[in-house]
Amino acid sequence: MIPPPSAAPAALLSTIALLLVACVSGGPVVRSGDAVTVEAPGAASSGAAVAEAGVEPLPQDSDEWSGEDDWNVAEPGVGMGAERFQVVEGSESGDVTSNAVDAVGDVAGTGVPDGGGSGGGSGSVLQPRNRTHVLPARAAPTQAGDNRLHSDEQLDVETARQFQLLRINYTSLLADLADMEGGPLDLRAGRGLPRIVDKALWLFDLKQVVQEIETSVMSKVSCTACKAGVGLIQHYLRGGKSRDDINKIVYQFCVSLKIQSPRVCEGLTELFGGEVVHVLKRVSLGPEEICSFVIGDACGDVYNPFHEWKVVFPPVPKPEVPEPKVPTEGAPTFKVLHLSDTHFDPYYQEGTNADCNEPLCCRLTNGPALSSLTAAGRWGDYRKCDTPKRTVDNMLQHIASTHPDIDYIIWTGDLPPHDVWNQTREENLSILKETVAQMAQLFPGIPIFPALGNHEAAPVNSFPPPFVQNDYSINWLYDELDAQWRQWLPSSVSRTVRRGAFYSVLVRPGFRIISLNMNYCNNKNWWLLLNSTDPAKELQWFIYELQSAEFNEEKVHVIGHIPPGHSDCLKVWSRNFYRIINRYESTIVSLFFGHTHYDEFELFYDTEDLGRAVSIAYIGPSVTPYYDLNPGYRIYYVDGDHKDTTRAVVDHETWVMNLKDANVYDYPLWYKEYSVRETYEMPSLLPQEWDTLINKIAQDGPLFDTYYRHYWKNSPVRPLCDGECKKRMICDLRSGKSHDRKVLCQEIESRIDANTRTGWRAWIYNGLALSMSMIMAIPSFTYQLPKYVFGLG
């Protein structure tokens, strides 16, 4: 069984249209930054404290990356969470500014710590409402000397200051790349068409490649195709071809090989051609390195020194990990709505052709259906069609009436449809504004925490890092996101949203939500191949926020779009993210993503002990039925405000609409498909319990069937799942880190194989069974032969 597209099918159809390449690789980065010192009270001076901790200070005027550490943090000693820490920064002029972070207080009457935190403001976003899940009012500062940041202006200054600490000097990088263009090339740049192109154009099955790119399940076939495309494009560039020349060649290639319809080929070439050529002209790596970077495991683990990097952790010891606490039964909870992958299509048209040969159907441009079987349904369609407006409206109205006690909403992106050959910035922004206005109208006063999807960009997956400030800059999107999201988020997050579409907010005292832009891990984002080293310094900022949360004894939920263990996430980025989750396992309680369109999850394990699960990522179902799916959404119950709160997810429910029945009876009915704890008989939703569930699913056939049904949101057109499909799906559940299946899945896949007929005995048995069926068919065929000979059959 091969799953349907996750969320970016035609994004990489552009790579086929552009001879199967969407990205290339680049050179090293030179970084500079000021030292950050966190002092315990009583230290003689920041320099002395640093020396005591054994950390080499960074020269103030240095433009070089100093060793492995841009955090100079003094050893805080025992009980750091209850002490006062001071962040000290040396400016170029020698002035010193400071920002004190006090010990956490207590919200009156709740026992909940009142952490100020960094970057999100000291005021909590989630305010009391007259609902079932009543939240206490925010308490006043607990002591007269509380000097945490309170004003938006002060927070803006502090956010800007922190980015000065995390800045990158890209000037030298771009100069180096410019020098490389005219420099000597290796053997891969020799004359003539690369041999790999000659062979691959005839050997690979393009239909299979298209399918693999759509589903993000790659094989050697896609690897060969990628190398062919990269080699051919590089050949043309070295031969002096212009962008227009290459676009024409690519268009002819796309049409003649029937990769897509002529209009899709034209749209993909026009949208993606300029940016891909722009990137390719600035890199010097060959097809092997590029395709290993883009495709991952299926293309080998080719060593690429330009794309090997590590995030830097402050020299603060990891606190001792306490025994995980099970949330108190019957304690107050927050009710949380999770919406993801709406893919609203404003041009969806009932009755049009739903079985077209393009990335998106069910539009007037696809023509009328040839029969009732191929006609687009009124409420949506199981084929390659996105969500009609009436379905989005009906779902949101149903949620507002069925769940009036929602406390807050997490919204993990992908708003525009899959017409990726035909998108414009203006249209994507129009969909963003319309959807935001609808959410604000139907859920007035309810905090909404959004994350950015990969389809919000035009072209799709194109998210240049901040150093790209030409016509390809992504500022057009980030500036509008800041304007639209501002009604739900404090103004203090504006700088990080405008820089990289990520932010951190204090939801309640002691409880923080951090939203990440996961497009900086997207291997279909070809801009990363110029330089993949922590784009926008997002992960380093993430570490800073988590370290501040750890000091303030806050619990953190992380939201984003692309799951870090998905094959669409770059292996080097995912590996660094995995390290962060391990380091801050006591601070990060849960993670929430979308992108795959399925109802699933991913686990993170201790890097030293793969038997110990440390964190859980929930992957919410999509609203769009694209494709073979029912529309759905998720409801979480999160440990609320009380003395022993853990902020963990207590339970979750998936709600779906039977699309087939809705179209037959013209009446959409949303219903609760299942509750996870009740269905799987889980005592709690701690990470270790999810690990136990994975082992049960691997051993218990009926239980796997139940999981598989939920995975497809009870779709009546879901495909069958064979042994290989089962291994892939269970491996996905263990893979919080991408492109590392050999380490994470080898043991459990061996157990699955041991319980299925996959050995030589089964091979012999299956061979004999096939032979017997053929023998038994001979008499019947012989009996029928005269009928065919005489034309009577």
PDB file of N, CA and C in Angstrom, residues 311-371:
ATOM      1  N   VAL A 311      23.529  22.400  16.516  1.00  0.00           N
ATOM      2  CA  VAL A 311      23.122  23.518  17.363  1.00  0.00           C
ATOM      3  C   VAL A 311      23.995  23.534  18.606  1.00  0.00           C
ATOM      4  N   VAL A 312      24.014  24.679  19.256  1.00  0.00           N
ATOM      5  CA  VAL A 312      24.867  24.864  20.433  1.00  0.00           C
ATOM      6  C   VAL A 312      23.982  25.000  21.665  1.00  0.00           C
ATOM      7  N   PHE A 313      24.286  24.207  22.668  1.00  0.00           N
ATOM      8  CA  PHE A 313      23.539  24.268  23.926  1.00  0.00           C
ATOM      9  C   PHE A 313      24.311  25.094  24.948  1.00  0.00           C
ATOM     10  N   PRO A 314      23.599  25.840  25.786  1.00  0.00           N
ATOM     11  CA  PRO A 314      24.292  26.558  26.858  1.00  0.00           C
ATOM     12  C   PRO A 314      24.915  25.559  27.833  1.00  0.00           C
ATOM     13  N   PRO A 315      26.058  25.884  28.398  1.00  0.00           N
ATOM     14  CA  PRO A 315      26.707  24.959  29.338  1.00  0.00           C
ATOM     15  C   PRO A 315      26.000  24.915  30.688  1.00  0.00           C
ATOM     16  N   VAL A 316      24.730  24.604  30.623  1.00  0.00           N
ATOM     17  CA  VAL A 316      23.922  24.408  31.831  1.00  0.00           C
ATOM     18  C   VAL A 316      23.594  22.927  31.910  1.00  0.00           C
ATOM     19  N   PRO A 317      23.959  22.251  32.974  1.00  0.00           N
ATOM     20  CA  PRO A 317      23.720  20.801  33.038  1.00  0.00           C
ATOM     21  C   PRO A 317      22.240  20.471  32.890  1.00  0.00           C
ATOM     22  N   LYS A 318      21.965  19.380  32.220  1.00  0.00           N
ATOM     23  CA  LYS A 318      20.594  18.910  32.109  1.00  0.00           C
ATOM     24  C   LYS A 318      20.108  18.497  33.491  1.00  0.00           C
ATOM     25  N   PRO A 319      18.976  19.041  33.925  1.00  0.00           N
ATOM     26  CA  PRO A 319      18.473  18.670  35.255  1.00  0.00           C
ATOM     27  C   PRO A 319      18.156  17.173  35.318  1.00  0.00           C
ATOM     28  N   GLU A 320      18.199  16.653  36.504  1.00  0.00           N
ATOM     29  CA  GLU A 320      17.814  15.258  36.684  1.00  0.00           C
ATOM     30  C   GLU A 320      16.351  15.080  36.265  1.00  0.00           C
ATOM     31  N   VAL A 321      16.113  14.068  35.447  1.00  0.00           N
ATOM     32  CA  VAL A 321      14.764  13.846  34.926  1.00  0.00           C
ATOM     33  C   VAL A 321      13.915  13.165  35.997  1.00  0.00           C
ATOM     34  N   PRO A 322      12.846  13.823  36.445  1.00  0.00           N
ATOM     35  CA  PRO A 322      11.999  13.202  37.464  1.00  0.00           C
ATOM     36  C   PRO A 322      11.149  12.080  36.870  1.00  0.00           C
ATOM     37  N   GLU A 323      10.632  11.243  37.715  1.00  0.00           N
ATOM     38  CA  GLU A 323       9.700  10.212  37.274  1.00  0.00           C
ATOM     39  C   GLU A 323       8.453  10.876  36.702  1.00  0.00           C
ATOM     40  N   PRO A 324       8.046  10.492  35.483  1.00  0.00           N
ATOM     41  CA  PRO A 324       6.869  11.148  34.876  1.00  0.00           C
ATOM     42  C   PRO A 324       5.633  11.031  35.758  1.00  0.00           C
ATOM     43  N   LYS A 325       4.920  12.141  35.887  1.00  0.00           N
ATOM     44  CA  LYS A 325       3.714  12.176  36.702  1.00  0.00           C
ATOM     45  C   LYS A 325       2.483  11.965  35.838  1.00  0.00           C
ATOM     46  N   VAL A 326       1.616  11.089  36.266  1.00  0.00           N
ATOM     47  CA  VAL A 326       0.339  10.885  35.582  1.00  0.00           C
ATOM     48  C   VAL A 326      -0.622  11.991  36.016  1.00  0.00           C
ATOM     49  N   PRO A 327      -1.262  12.686  35.075  1.00  0.00           N
ATOM     50  CA  PRO A 327      -2.221  13.732  35.456  1.00  0.00           C
ATOM     51  C   PRO A 327      -3.281  13.204  36.410  1.00  0.00           C
ATOM     52  N   THR A 328      -3.664  14.038  37.340  1.00  0.00           N
ATOM     53  CA  THR A 328      -4.649  13.657  38.343  1.00  0.00           C
ATOM     54  C   THR A 328      -6.020  13.458  37.693  1.00  0.00           C
ATOM     55  N   GLU A 329      -6.610  12.286  37.922  1.00  0.00           N
ATOM     56  CA  GLU A 329      -7.938  12.003  37.361  1.00  0.00           C
ATOM     57  C   GLU A 329      -8.968  12.963  37.956  1.00  0.00           C
ATOM     58  N   GLY A 330      -9.810  13.504  37.094  1.00  0.00           N
ATOM     59  CA  GLY A 330     -10.880  14.384  37.548  1.00  0.00           C
ATOM     60  C   GLY A 330     -10.474  15.815  37.767  1.00  0.00           C
ATOM     61  N   ALA A 331      -9.182  16.145  37.553  1.00  0.00           N
ATOM     62  CA  ALA A 331      -8.723  17.516  37.742  1.00  0.00           C
ATOM     63  C   ALA A 331      -9.203  18.386  36.579  1.00  0.00           C
ATOM     64  N   PRO A 332      -9.240  19.720  36.779  1.00  0.00           N
ATOM     65  CA  PRO A 332      -9.671  20.612  35.687  1.00  0.00           C
ATOM     66  C   PRO A 332      -8.797  20.423  34.439  1.00  0.00           C
ATOM     67  N   THR A 333      -9.409  20.591  33.273  1.00  0.00           N
ATOM     68  CA  THR A 333      -8.677  20.451  32.020  1.00  0.00           C
ATOM     69  C   THR A 333      -8.979  21.623  31.090  1.00  0.00           C
ATOM     70  N   PHE A 334      -8.071  21.863  30.156  1.00  0.00           N
ATOM     71  CA  PHE A 334      -8.336  22.752  29.038  1.00  0.00           C
ATOM     72  C   PHE A 334      -8.873  21.895  27.896  1.00  0.00           C
ATOM     73  N   LYS A 335      -9.857  22.418  27.187  1.00  0.00           N
ATOM     74  CA  LYS A 335     -10.350  21.749  25.986  1.00  0.00           C
ATOM     75  C   LYS A 335      -9.776  22.479  24.779  1.00  0.00           C
ATOM     76  N   VAL A 336      -9.026  21.742  23.946  1.00  0.00           N
ATOM     77  CA  VAL A 336      -8.238  22.363  22.882  1.00  0.00           C
ATOM     78  C   VAL A 336      -8.652  21.790  21.535  1.00  0.00           C
ATOM     79  N   LEU A 337      -8.934  22.660  20.582  1.00  0.00           N
ATOM     80  CA  LEU A 337      -9.243  22.261  19.216  1.00  0.00           C
ATOM     81  C   LEU A 337      -7.981  22.316  18.367  1.00  0.00           C
ATOM     82  N   HIS A 338      -7.739  21.261  17.589  1.00  0.00           N
ATOM     83  CA  HIS A 338      -6.606  21.229  16.660  1.00  0.00           C
ATOM     84  C   HIS A 338      -7.141  21.123  15.233  1.00  0.00           C
ATOM     85  N   LEU A 339      -6.907  22.171  14.443  1.00  0.00           N
ATOM     86  CA  LEU A 339      -7.256  22.181  13.020  1.00  0.00           C
ATOM     87  C   LEU A 339      -5.977  22.172  12.202  1.00  0.00           C
ATOM     88  N   SER A 340      -5.980  21.417  11.106  1.00  0.00           N
ATOM     89  CA  SER A 340      -4.792  21.368  10.259  1.00  0.00           C
ATOM     90  C   SER A 340      -5.171  21.059   8.823  1.00  0.00           C
ATOM     91  N   ASP A 341      -4.385  21.581   7.900  1.00  0.00           N
ATOM     92  CA  ASP A 341      -4.482  21.237   6.475  1.00  0.00           C
ATOM     93  C   ASP A 341      -5.906  21.406   5.934  1.00  0.00           C
ATOM     94  N   THR A 342      -6.401  22.611   6.039  1.00  0.00           N
ATOM     95  CA  THR A 342      -7.734  22.915   5.515  1.00  0.00           C
ATOM     96  C   THR A 342      -7.765  22.795   3.994  1.00  0.00           C
ATOM     97  N   HIS A 343      -6.764  23.353   3.329  1.00  0.00           N
ATOM     98  CA  HIS A 343      -6.674  23.332   1.864  1.00  0.00           C
ATOM     99  C   HIS A 343      -8.009  23.731   1.225  1.00  0.00           C
ATOM    100  N   PHE A 344      -8.486  24.889   1.648  1.00  0.00           N
ATOM    101  CA  PHE A 344      -9.743  25.430   1.123  1.00  0.00           C
ATOM    102  C   PHE A 344      -9.563  25.783  -0.357  1.00  0.00           C
ATOM    103  N   ASP A 345     -10.455  25.258  -1.201  1.00  0.00           N
ATOM    104  CA  ASP A 345     -10.395  25.525  -2.636  1.00  0.00           C
ATOM    105  C   ASP A 345     -11.564  26.423  -3.037  1.00  0.00           C
ATOM    106  N   PRO A 346     -11.316  27.710  -3.282  1.00  0.00           N
ATOM    107  CA  PRO A 346     -12.415  28.617  -3.645  1.00  0.00           C
ATOM    108  C   PRO A 346     -12.998  28.322  -5.019  1.00  0.00           C
ATOM    109  N   TYR A 347     -12.323  27.484  -5.817  1.00  0.00           N
ATOM    110  CA  TYR A 347     -12.798  27.181  -7.167  1.00  0.00           C
ATOM    111  C   TYR A 347     -13.373  25.772  -7.294  1.00  0.00           C
ATOM    112  N   TYR A 348     -13.599  25.112  -6.167  1.00  0.00           N
ATOM    113  CA  TYR A 348     -14.225  23.786  -6.206  1.00  0.00           C
ATOM    114  C   TYR A 348     -15.616  23.907  -6.820  1.00  0.00           C
ATOM    115  N   GLN A 349     -15.938  22.978  -7.729  1.00  0.00           N
ATOM    116  CA  GLN A 349     -17.241  23.043  -8.399  1.00  0.00           C
ATOM    117  C   GLN A 349     -17.873  21.650  -8.444  1.00  0.00           C
ATOM    118  N   GLU A 350     -19.023  21.537  -7.799  1.00  0.00           N
ATOM    119  CA  GLU A 350     -19.760  20.273  -7.803  1.00  0.00           C
ATOM    120  C   GLU A 350     -20.091  19.843  -9.236  1.00  0.00           C
ATOM    121  N   GLY A 351     -19.932  18.549  -9.532  1.00  0.00           N
ATOM    122  CA  GLY A 351     -20.287  18.002 -10.824  1.00  0.00           C
ATOM    123  C   GLY A 351     -19.195  18.036 -11.872  1.00  0.00           C
ATOM    124  N   THR A 352     -18.080  18.683 -11.570  1.00  0.00           N
ATOM    125  CA  THR A 352     -16.975  18.711 -12.535  1.00  0.00           C
ATOM    126  C   THR A 352     -16.193  17.400 -12.467  1.00  0.00           C
ATOM    127  N   ASN A 353     -15.222  17.273 -13.353  1.00  0.00           N
ATOM    128  CA  ASN A 353     -14.435  16.050 -13.453  1.00  0.00           C
ATOM    129  C   ASN A 353     -13.524  15.893 -12.231  1.00  0.00           C
ATOM    130  N   ALA A 354     -13.768  14.842 -11.449  1.00  0.00           N
ATOM    131  CA  ALA A 354     -12.955  14.578 -10.258  1.00  0.00           C
ATOM    132  C   ALA A 354     -11.840  13.586 -10.535  1.00  0.00           C
ATOM    133  N   ASP A 355     -11.787  13.079 -11.754  1.00  0.00           N
ATOM    134  CA  ASP A 355     -10.815  12.046 -12.100  1.00  0.00           C
ATOM    135  C   ASP A 355      -9.901  12.552 -13.213  1.00  0.00           C
ATOM    136  N   CYS A 356      -9.356  13.731 -13.014  1.00  0.00           N
ATOM    137  CA  CYS A 356      -8.492  14.331 -14.032  1.00  0.00           C
ATOM    138  C   CYS A 356      -7.061  13.833 -13.862  1.00  0.00           C
ATOM    139  N   ASN A 357      -6.211  14.195 -14.791  1.00  0.00           N
ATOM    140  CA  ASN A 357      -4.815  13.763 -14.748  1.00  0.00           C
ATOM    141  C   ASN A 357      -3.916  14.926 -14.363  1.00  0.00           C
ATOM    142  N   GLU A 358      -4.310  15.634 -13.299  1.00  0.00           N
ATOM    143  CA  GLU A 358      -3.550  16.780 -12.810  1.00  0.00           C
ATOM    144  C   GLU A 358      -3.445  16.701 -11.286  1.00  0.00           C
ATOM    145  N   PRO A 359      -2.576  17.498 -10.677  1.00  0.00           N
ATOM    146  CA  PRO A 359      -2.418  17.435  -9.218  1.00  0.00           C
ATOM    147  C   PRO A 359      -3.682  17.798  -8.446  1.00  0.00           C
ATOM    148  N   LEU A 360      -4.595  18.584  -9.047  1.00  0.00           N
ATOM    149  CA  LEU A 360      -5.838  18.968  -8.373  1.00  0.00           C
ATOM    150  C   LEU A 360      -6.974  18.973  -9.379  1.00  0.00           C
ATOM    151  N   CYS A 361      -8.091  18.356  -8.999  1.00  0.00           N
ATOM    152  CA  CYS A 361      -9.265  18.248  -9.884  1.00  0.00           C
ATOM    153  C   CYS A 361     -10.460  18.958  -9.241  1.00  0.00           C
ATOM    154  N   CYS A 362     -11.651  18.647  -9.760  1.00  0.00           N
ATOM    155  CA  CYS A 362     -12.921  19.173  -9.227  1.00  0.00           C
ATOM    156  C   CYS A 362     -13.077  20.678  -9.430  1.00  0.00           C
ATOM    157  N   ARG A 363     -12.593  21.178 -10.576  1.00  0.00           N
ATOM    158  CA  ARG A 363     -12.736  22.591 -10.915  1.00  0.00           C
ATOM    159  C   ARG A 363     -13.349  22.710 -12.308  1.00  0.00           C
ATOM    160  N   LEU A 364     -13.891  23.878 -12.592  1.00  0.00           N
ATOM    161  CA  LEU A 364     -14.471  24.112 -13.918  1.00  0.00           C
ATOM    162  C   LEU A 364     -13.442  23.893 -15.021  1.00  0.00           C
ATOM    163  N   THR A 365     -12.192  24.206 -14.738  1.00  0.00           N
ATOM    164  CA  THR A 365     -11.150  24.036 -15.743  1.00  0.00           C
ATOM    165  C   THR A 365     -10.889  22.577 -16.068  1.00  0.00           C
ATOM    166  N   ASN A 366     -11.373  21.653 -15.229  1.00  0.00           N
ATOM    167  CA  ASN A 366     -11.235  20.223 -15.517  1.00  0.00           C
ATOM    168  C   ASN A 366     -12.364  19.711 -16.402  1.00  0.00           C
ATOM    169  N   GLY A 367     -13.343  20.561 -16.701  1.00  0.00           N
ATOM    170  CA  GLY A 367     -14.441  20.174 -17.565  1.00  0.00           C
ATOM    171  C   GLY A 367     -15.505  19.388 -16.827  1.00  0.00           C
ATOM    172  N   PRO A 368     -16.644  19.146 -17.471  1.00  0.00           N
ATOM    173  CA  PRO A 368     -17.721  18.372 -16.842  1.00  0.00           C
ATOM    174  C   PRO A 368     -17.341  16.901 -16.745  1.00  0.00           C
ATOM    175  N   ALA A 369     -17.901  16.219 -15.755  1.00  0.00           N
ATOM    176  CA  ALA A 369     -17.649  14.783 -15.605  1.00  0.00           C
ATOM    177  C   ALA A 369     -18.274  14.011 -16.757  1.00  0.00           C
ATOM    178  N   LEU A 370     -17.575  12.969 -17.195  1.00  0.00           N
ATOM    179  CA  LEU A 370     -18.092  12.144 -18.288  1.00  0.00           C
ATOM    180  C   LEU A 370     -19.199  11.211 -17.816  1.00  0.00           C
ATOM    181  N   SER A 371     -19.247  10.951 -16.518  1.00  0.00           N
ATOM    182  CA  SER A 371     -20.303  10.108 -15.957  1.00  0.00           C
ATOM    183  C   SER A 371     -20.514  10.510 -14.509  1.00  0.00           C
TER     184      SER A 371
END
